Short mmCIF file of C-alpha atoms and ligand atoms in Angstrom, two decimals:
data_model
loop_
_atom_site.label_atom_id
_atom_site.label_comp_id
_atom_site.label_asym_id
_atom_site.label_seq_id
_atom_site.Cartn_x
_atom_site.Cartn_y
_atom_site.Cartn_z
CA MET U 207 127.27 142.41 199.37
CA LYS U 208 125.91 139.35 201.14
CA ARG U 209 124.84 141.56 203.99
CA LYS U 210 123.17 143.88 201.55
CA LEU U 211 121.29 141.05 199.89
CA LEU U 212 120.23 139.74 203.26
CA SER U 213 118.89 143.14 204.17
CA VAL U 214 117.07 143.34 200.90
CA MET U 215 115.48 140.00 201.69
CA LEU U 216 114.53 141.22 205.15
CA ILE U 217 112.96 144.26 203.64
CA ALA U 218 111.10 142.09 201.19
CA ALA U 219 109.73 140.05 204.07
CA MET U 220 109.00 143.17 206.05
CA THR U 221 107.03 144.90 203.37
CA ALA U 222 105.20 141.65 202.65
CA ALA U 223 104.04 141.76 199.06
CA LEU U 224 106.45 142.86 196.41
CA THR U 225 104.48 143.11 193.20
CA ALA U 226 106.19 143.98 189.94
CA CYS U 227 107.88 146.55 187.74
CA GLY U 228 105.55 148.73 185.70
CA GLY U 229 104.97 151.82 183.64
CA SER U 230 102.57 153.80 181.54
CA SER U 231 102.06 157.28 180.31
CA SER U 232 100.12 159.94 178.54
CA SER U 233 100.84 163.59 178.16
CA SER U 234 99.29 166.91 178.92
CA SER U 235 100.63 170.17 180.17
CA SER U 236 98.38 170.18 183.20
CA SER U 237 99.42 169.61 186.74
CA THR U 238 97.34 168.75 189.76
CA GLU U 239 99.36 171.10 191.94
CA GLU U 240 99.34 174.75 191.02
CA ALA U 241 103.03 175.56 191.20
CA SER U 242 104.02 172.64 189.04
CA SER U 243 102.69 174.18 185.87
CA GLU U 244 104.70 177.29 186.69
CA ALA U 245 107.81 175.17 187.14
CA ALA U 246 107.04 173.46 183.87
CA GLU U 247 106.56 176.75 182.08
CA GLU U 248 109.79 178.17 183.47
CA SER U 249 111.65 175.08 182.41
CA THR U 250 109.98 175.22 179.03
CA ASP U 251 111.21 178.75 178.52
CA GLU U 252 114.74 177.83 179.50
CA GLY U 253 114.49 174.72 177.38
CA GLU U 254 113.45 176.66 174.32
CA GLU U 255 116.49 178.90 174.64
CA ALA U 256 118.97 176.05 174.66
CA SER U 257 116.93 173.50 172.74
CA ALA U 258 118.64 170.84 170.67
CA GLU U 259 117.05 169.75 167.40
CA ALA U 260 113.54 168.51 168.17
CA THR U 261 113.34 164.75 168.48
CA GLY U 262 109.60 164.67 167.83
CA GLN U 263 109.31 162.48 170.92
CA LYS U 264 107.35 163.16 174.06
CA ILE U 265 108.31 162.27 177.63
CA GLY U 266 105.85 161.96 180.51
CA ILE U 267 107.32 162.97 183.86
CA SER U 268 105.17 162.02 186.84
CA MET U 269 106.33 163.38 190.20
CA PRO U 270 104.66 162.62 193.55
CA THR U 271 104.08 165.99 195.19
CA GLN U 272 105.26 169.53 195.50
CA SER U 273 104.82 169.48 199.25
CA LEU U 274 108.17 167.74 199.76
CA GLU U 275 110.99 170.02 198.68
CA ARG U 276 113.15 167.74 196.60
CA TRP U 277 110.47 166.75 194.05
CA ASN U 278 110.14 170.34 192.90
CA ARG U 279 113.82 170.21 192.04
CA ASP U 280 113.57 166.79 190.40
CA GLY U 281 110.61 167.87 188.28
CA ALA U 282 112.24 171.08 187.17
CA TYR U 283 115.61 169.45 186.39
CA LEU U 284 114.06 166.56 184.46
CA ASP U 285 111.79 168.87 182.52
CA GLU U 286 114.68 171.15 181.63
CA GLN U 287 117.09 168.34 180.74
CA PHE U 288 114.65 166.66 178.40
CA GLN U 289 113.53 169.87 176.76
CA ASN U 290 117.11 170.96 176.21
CA ALA U 291 117.71 167.63 174.50
CA GLY U 292 114.86 168.33 172.08
CA PHE U 293 112.03 166.36 173.70
CA GLU U 294 108.54 167.57 174.35
CA THR U 295 107.63 167.00 177.99
CA VAL U 296 104.59 166.63 180.17
CA LEU U 297 105.24 167.21 183.87
CA THR U 298 102.70 166.43 186.55
CA TYR U 299 102.64 166.40 190.35
CA SER U 300 99.94 164.24 191.93
CA ASP U 301 99.52 165.78 195.37
CA ASN U 302 100.66 162.59 197.14
CA ASP U 303 97.46 160.93 195.91
CA SER U 304 98.05 157.58 194.20
CA GLY U 305 94.67 157.64 192.45
CA GLN U 306 95.61 161.00 191.01
CA GLN U 307 98.98 159.67 189.91
CA VAL U 308 97.27 156.82 188.05
CA ASN U 309 95.04 159.39 186.31
CA ASP U 310 97.98 161.60 185.47
CA ILE U 311 99.87 158.70 183.93
CA GLN U 312 96.79 157.56 182.02
CA ASN U 313 96.45 161.06 180.61
CA MET U 314 100.08 160.96 179.53
CA LEU U 315 99.45 157.64 177.74
CA ALA U 316 96.40 159.09 176.04
CA ASP U 317 98.63 161.94 174.93
CA ASN U 318 100.95 159.43 173.24
CA VAL U 319 104.09 159.90 175.25
CA ASP U 320 107.03 157.81 174.03
CA LEU U 321 108.50 157.12 177.46
CA LEU U 322 107.45 157.53 181.07
CA ILE U 323 109.50 158.65 184.05
CA VAL U 324 107.67 157.98 187.30
CA ALA U 325 108.54 158.72 190.91
CA ALA U 326 105.81 156.70 192.61
CA ILE U 327 103.77 157.90 195.56
CA ASP U 328 102.97 154.28 196.40
CA GLY U 329 105.10 151.68 194.63
CA GLU U 330 102.31 149.14 194.84
CA ALA U 331 99.41 151.31 193.71
CA LEU U 332 100.23 152.01 190.08
CA ASN U 333 99.37 148.66 188.51
CA THR U 334 96.48 149.96 186.41
CA ALA U 335 98.59 152.66 184.82
CA MET U 336 101.65 150.44 184.52
CA ASN U 337 99.72 147.67 182.80
CA GLU U 338 98.27 150.18 180.37
CA ALA U 339 101.76 151.45 179.61
CA ALA U 340 102.93 147.92 178.92
CA GLU U 341 99.96 147.33 176.62
CA ALA U 342 100.73 150.56 174.77
CA GLY U 343 104.40 149.58 174.47
CA VAL U 344 105.52 152.67 176.36
CA PRO U 345 108.70 152.02 178.34
CA VAL U 346 108.91 153.14 181.95
CA ILE U 347 111.83 154.35 184.03
CA ALA U 348 111.12 154.15 187.77
CA TYR U 349 112.67 157.34 189.04
CA ASP U 350 114.18 157.36 192.53
CA ARG U 351 111.41 155.12 193.96
CA LEU U 352 110.87 151.64 192.57
CA ILE U 353 107.43 150.64 191.27
CA MET U 354 106.32 147.08 191.93
CA ASN U 355 105.24 146.22 188.41
CA ASP U 356 107.15 144.42 185.67
CA ALA U 357 106.26 147.09 183.11
CA VAL U 358 109.18 149.05 184.57
CA SER U 359 112.22 148.67 182.34
CA TYR U 360 114.87 150.38 184.45
CA TYR U 361 115.33 152.04 187.80
CA VAL U 362 117.37 155.20 188.37
CA SER U 363 118.05 156.13 191.97
CA PHE U 364 120.73 156.63 194.57
CA ASP U 365 122.01 153.63 196.48
CA ASN U 366 119.19 153.72 199.02
CA TYR U 367 120.66 151.14 201.37
CA THR U 368 123.91 153.13 201.48
CA VAL U 369 121.96 156.26 202.47
CA GLY U 370 120.95 154.40 205.63
CA THR U 371 124.42 153.01 206.30
CA LEU U 372 125.88 156.51 206.02
CA GLN U 373 123.45 157.72 208.69
CA GLY U 374 124.28 154.74 210.92
CA GLN U 375 128.04 155.14 210.45
CA PHE U 376 127.77 158.83 211.21
CA ILE U 377 126.17 158.03 214.56
CA VAL U 378 128.79 155.37 215.34
CA GLU U 379 131.64 157.74 214.55
CA THR U 380 130.22 160.87 216.15
CA LEU U 381 129.52 159.10 219.44
CA ASP U 382 132.67 156.99 219.08
CA LEU U 383 130.59 153.95 219.94
CA ASP U 384 133.47 151.53 219.47
CA ASN U 385 135.19 153.12 222.47
CA ALA U 386 132.09 153.81 224.54
CA GLY U 387 132.98 151.40 227.32
CA ASP U 388 130.06 151.26 229.74
CA THR U 389 128.52 154.49 228.51
CA VAL U 390 124.95 154.12 227.26
CA TYR U 391 123.63 156.52 224.65
CA ASN U 392 119.89 157.00 224.27
CA MET U 393 118.44 157.00 220.78
CA GLU U 394 115.09 157.30 219.02
CA ILE U 395 114.22 156.43 215.44
CA THR U 396 111.97 158.00 212.80
CA ALA U 397 111.63 156.27 209.42
CA GLY U 398 109.84 157.13 206.18
CA ASP U 399 106.64 156.32 204.33
CA PRO U 400 105.87 152.58 204.18
CA ALA U 401 104.30 153.10 200.74
CA ASP U 402 107.67 154.31 199.43
CA ASN U 403 109.87 151.33 198.56
CA ASN U 404 112.95 153.37 199.49
CA ALA U 405 111.91 153.85 203.10
CA GLY U 406 112.69 150.26 204.12
CA TYR U 407 116.14 150.45 202.52
CA PHE U 408 117.04 153.65 204.37
CA TYR U 409 115.84 152.18 207.66
CA GLN U 410 117.50 148.81 207.19
CA GLY U 411 120.81 150.30 206.05
CA ALA U 412 121.01 152.32 209.27
CA ILE U 413 119.75 149.54 211.52
CA ASP U 414 122.24 147.04 210.10
CA VAL U 415 125.03 149.38 211.22
CA LEU U 416 123.48 150.24 214.61
CA GLN U 417 122.01 146.88 215.65
CA PRO U 418 125.26 145.51 217.14
CA TYR U 419 125.48 148.56 219.40
CA MET U 420 121.80 148.22 220.34
CA ASP U 421 122.36 144.54 221.12
CA ALA U 422 125.38 145.42 223.26
CA GLY U 423 123.39 148.04 225.18
CA THR U 424 125.64 150.88 224.03
CA LEU U 425 122.66 152.34 222.19
CA ASN U 426 119.39 152.25 224.07
CA VAL U 427 116.07 153.08 222.42
CA VAL U 428 114.29 154.33 225.53
CA SER U 429 110.80 154.25 224.00
CA GLY U 430 111.40 150.69 222.83
CA GLN U 431 110.00 151.78 219.46
CA THR U 432 112.36 150.24 216.95
CA ASP U 433 110.47 148.24 214.36
CA PHE U 434 109.87 149.86 211.00
CA ASP U 435 106.08 149.94 211.15
CA THR U 436 106.10 151.65 214.55
CA VAL U 437 108.61 154.35 213.60
CA ALA U 438 107.39 154.90 210.00
CA THR U 439 105.97 158.26 208.91
CA ASP U 440 103.09 158.30 206.42
CA GLN U 441 103.86 160.44 203.39
CA TRP U 442 107.11 161.53 205.01
CA SER U 443 105.06 164.22 206.73
CA THR U 444 106.91 166.77 208.87
CA ASP U 445 103.81 167.28 211.03
CA THR U 446 103.39 163.56 211.65
CA ALA U 447 107.07 163.24 212.60
CA LEU U 448 106.73 166.26 214.89
CA GLU U 449 103.68 164.85 216.61
CA ARG U 450 105.22 161.43 217.24
CA ALA U 451 108.46 163.01 218.49
CA GLN U 452 106.50 165.17 220.93
CA ASN U 453 104.69 162.09 222.23
CA VAL U 454 107.94 160.17 222.65
CA LEU U 455 109.59 163.09 224.43
CA SER U 456 106.71 163.64 226.83
CA SER U 457 106.30 159.91 227.56
CA TYR U 458 109.94 158.90 227.97
CA TYR U 459 112.14 161.96 228.46
CA ALA U 460 110.08 164.39 230.55
CA ASP U 461 111.73 162.98 233.71
CA GLY U 462 115.11 164.35 232.62
CA THR U 463 116.34 161.26 230.80
CA GLN U 464 119.03 162.36 228.37
CA LEU U 465 118.38 161.89 224.64
CA ASP U 466 121.59 161.63 222.62
CA VAL U 467 120.57 160.86 219.07
CA TRP U 468 117.52 160.73 216.84
CA LEU U 469 117.97 158.72 213.67
CA CYS U 470 115.75 160.30 211.01
CA SER U 471 115.57 158.82 207.55
CA ASN U 472 115.22 162.12 205.71
CA ASP U 473 115.02 165.88 206.02
CA SER U 474 111.23 166.30 206.03
CA THR U 475 110.98 164.01 209.06
CA ALA U 476 114.13 165.50 210.64
CA LEU U 477 112.49 168.91 210.40
CA GLY U 478 109.59 167.76 212.57
CA VAL U 479 111.84 165.94 215.03
CA ALA U 480 114.16 168.95 215.34
CA GLN U 481 111.16 171.16 216.04
CA ALA U 482 109.98 168.79 218.78
CA VAL U 483 113.44 168.55 220.31
CA THR U 484 113.79 172.34 220.27
CA SER U 485 110.45 172.96 221.93
CA ASP U 486 109.78 169.86 224.03
CA TYR U 487 113.09 168.34 225.12
CA ALA U 488 114.06 169.25 228.66
CA GLY U 489 117.77 168.45 228.37
CA SER U 490 120.47 170.95 227.45
CA ASN U 491 122.76 168.64 225.45
CA THR U 492 122.90 168.77 221.67
CA VAL U 493 120.90 165.90 220.21
CA ILE U 494 122.43 164.33 217.10
CA ILE U 495 119.78 164.37 214.37
CA THR U 496 120.35 162.75 210.97
CA GLY U 497 118.62 163.54 207.70
CA GLN U 498 118.71 163.16 203.95
CA ASP U 499 118.28 165.47 200.92
CA GLY U 500 119.77 168.85 201.71
CA ASP U 501 116.45 170.69 201.97
CA GLU U 502 116.92 174.39 202.60
CA ALA U 503 115.28 174.46 206.05
CA ASN U 504 117.42 171.52 207.14
CA LEU U 505 120.62 173.10 205.87
CA LYS U 506 119.70 176.12 207.96
CA ASN U 507 119.22 173.82 210.94
CA ILE U 508 122.64 172.31 210.27
CA VAL U 509 124.22 175.76 210.28
CA ASP U 510 122.34 176.52 213.52
CA GLY U 511 123.43 173.23 215.11
CA VAL U 512 119.85 171.95 215.39
CA GLN U 513 120.36 169.13 212.85
CA THR U 514 123.70 167.38 212.66
CA MET U 515 123.99 165.90 209.20
CA THR U 516 122.14 165.22 205.98
CA VAL U 517 122.83 162.61 203.33
CA TYR U 518 123.02 164.61 200.15
CA LYS U 519 121.78 163.29 196.83
CA ASN U 520 122.47 165.46 193.81
CA VAL U 521 119.14 165.23 191.99
CA SER U 522 120.44 167.26 189.08
CA ASN U 523 122.83 164.38 188.42
CA GLU U 524 119.95 161.94 188.86
CA SER U 525 118.07 163.76 186.10
CA ILE U 526 121.13 163.71 183.81
CA VAL U 527 121.52 159.94 184.23
CA THR U 528 117.80 159.55 183.55
CA LEU U 529 118.03 161.58 180.34
CA SER U 530 121.04 159.60 179.08
CA LEU U 531 119.32 156.32 179.87
CA ALA U 532 116.08 157.41 178.18
CA GLN U 533 117.98 158.49 175.06
CA ALA U 534 119.78 155.14 174.92
CA MET U 535 116.49 153.27 175.39
CA LEU U 536 114.71 155.24 172.68
CA ALA U 537 117.68 154.71 170.34
CA GLY U 538 117.52 150.96 170.95
CA GLU U 539 121.03 150.84 172.39
CA THR U 540 122.29 148.13 174.72
CA ILE U 541 121.62 149.14 178.29
CA ASP U 542 124.34 148.08 180.71
CA GLU U 543 127.32 149.47 182.59
CA SER U 544 128.98 150.50 179.31
CA LEU U 545 126.66 153.53 179.34
CA ILE U 546 128.08 154.88 182.59
CA PRO U 547 131.16 156.68 181.19
CA SER U 548 128.86 158.71 178.93
CA PHE U 549 126.93 159.93 182.00
CA GLY U 550 130.05 161.56 183.43
CA ILE U 551 128.53 160.84 186.85
CA ASP U 552 129.65 158.34 189.47
CA CYS U 553 127.12 155.52 189.61
CA ALA U 554 126.78 151.74 189.56
CA PHE U 555 124.83 149.42 187.28
CA ASP U 556 123.14 147.00 189.67
CA THR U 557 121.20 144.02 188.35
CA GLU U 558 120.74 142.24 191.68
CA SER U 559 119.41 144.49 194.42
CA TYR U 560 115.96 145.47 193.18
CA GLU U 561 113.00 143.40 192.03
CA THR U 562 109.73 144.58 190.51
CA SER U 563 108.11 141.27 191.32
CA ASP U 564 109.25 138.13 193.03
CA GLY U 565 112.39 137.02 191.19
CA ASN U 566 112.12 139.67 188.49
CA LYS U 567 115.25 141.79 188.84
CA CYS U 568 115.07 145.41 187.73
CA PRO U 569 118.34 146.68 186.22
CA SER U 570 119.24 149.81 188.13
CA PHE U 571 121.57 152.76 187.82
CA LEU U 572 122.43 153.82 191.37
CA LEU U 573 124.17 157.12 192.09
CA VAL U 574 126.39 157.76 195.07
CA PRO U 575 125.13 159.72 198.13
CA SER U 576 127.42 161.73 200.42
CA VAL U 577 127.42 163.08 203.97
CA ILE U 578 127.03 166.81 204.56
CA THR U 579 127.61 168.46 207.93
CA ALA U 580 128.29 172.02 209.07
CA ASP U 581 131.94 171.38 208.21
CA ASN U 582 131.58 170.67 204.50
CA LEU U 583 128.64 172.80 203.36
CA GLN U 584 130.99 174.27 200.77
CA GLU U 585 130.70 170.99 198.87
CA LEU U 586 127.09 171.89 198.16
CA VAL U 587 128.06 175.33 196.96
CA ASP U 588 130.67 173.70 194.73
CA THR U 589 127.93 171.74 192.92
CA GLY U 590 126.69 175.09 191.62
CA LEU U 591 123.20 174.18 192.83
CA TYR U 592 123.33 176.13 196.11
CA GLU U 593 124.60 179.51 197.09
CA MET U 594 125.64 180.75 200.50
CA GLY U 595 124.16 184.03 201.67
CA GLU U 596 125.99 186.56 203.78
CA ASP U 597 124.14 185.12 206.78
CA GLY U 598 125.90 181.78 206.17
CA TYR U 599 122.71 179.99 205.18
CA LEU U 600 122.42 178.08 201.93
CA SER U 601 119.66 178.43 199.39
CA ALA U 602 119.07 176.54 196.18
CA VAL U 603 120.10 178.44 193.07
CA GLN U 604 116.91 179.13 191.12
C1 BGC B 155 113.51 159.94 198.45
C2 BGC B 155 114.10 160.83 199.51
C3 BGC B 155 113.02 161.77 200.06
C4 BGC B 155 111.74 161.03 200.41
C5 BGC B 155 110.63 161.98 200.73
C6 BGC B 155 112.31 159.24 199.01
O1 BGC B 155 111.78 158.36 198.10
O2 BGC B 155 114.48 159.02 198.00
O3 BGC B 155 115.15 161.58 198.94
O4 BGC B 155 113.48 162.39 201.20
O5 BGC B 155 111.34 160.21 199.34
O6 BGC B 155 110.41 162.88 199.70
#
């Protein structure tokens, strides 16, 4: 725990200015990305079939983008969960554009939503909308990504630091680094979007596990590119990750140097790195590539042996926890760990790890991530959220 707190402090220093916890809303059925309104309509239809008695309350759900696979799932699950529980919903995707996300949230507030659920594009760029939510008395749940504004009441996410430690531990165990002797393994690192508060946690969780091996020379980052800002990937872009990986491979590995492992914070970046390794790496060994999310293309790469693992986060469960929390908030119930049994989902109530502004802790419900490899893909099928085709590849159940 001390180590975790220390890391959190390091991240705070690293990302310089932590602002505050915030929220705001307004509703409309529009979306800034075409497919989102379709997703919303589909969910609406399903919701109407199974709808509970109408609450007369409206929920604004602001998602970052449809260009990254998981948010399509999050948006659809949240929309469906809330509608099935009798809420009216407004679902928007903001095309990875913070200004657009502020507008979308302002529209939700103008539409008199009763509560906002926001997965921020940039955790430090929503102050205008968050302050307006606070003024309007509309509570905000920061969903998956923390918002640096004190208008945020609660945070629902997975244990982001643990996501990184799972990736680091996987590398340690797979290469058996504790028994490496004089063997040196070469590694490269790709992290996430600096605007996303989670990205530093993923990176630091992994680095805290791997640093002793880097210090001992057992792991060698041949490019020398290790600090977060150097290895970060704006907007978690697959193309950006691909381009940097190609540059690293041509600059440092074209002479036949063996690459053993590429730590990638998530699946969208792992997709780009895997593509670069497949096309531009001269060696014939299998490069260990980590990831996070369980995106379909990455699961295919895992089956094909091109990616080695992903840290899976069940976002359907994340939406269920969010619904239960929102219901408790709107009912004026006490919000603490006593709610967790009613979720029926493994998670922790954490009042220490996250701050929306300096010293202002944000009570958080943190779900538990797990490691998926080619050997336990069945666990994904068992969630009921994926199915395995005859070709052995997994696809999300629509
Ligand atoms: C999420 C990850 C996701 C990344 C890019 C992060 O905030 O926690 O699950 O891979 O954003 O979408």
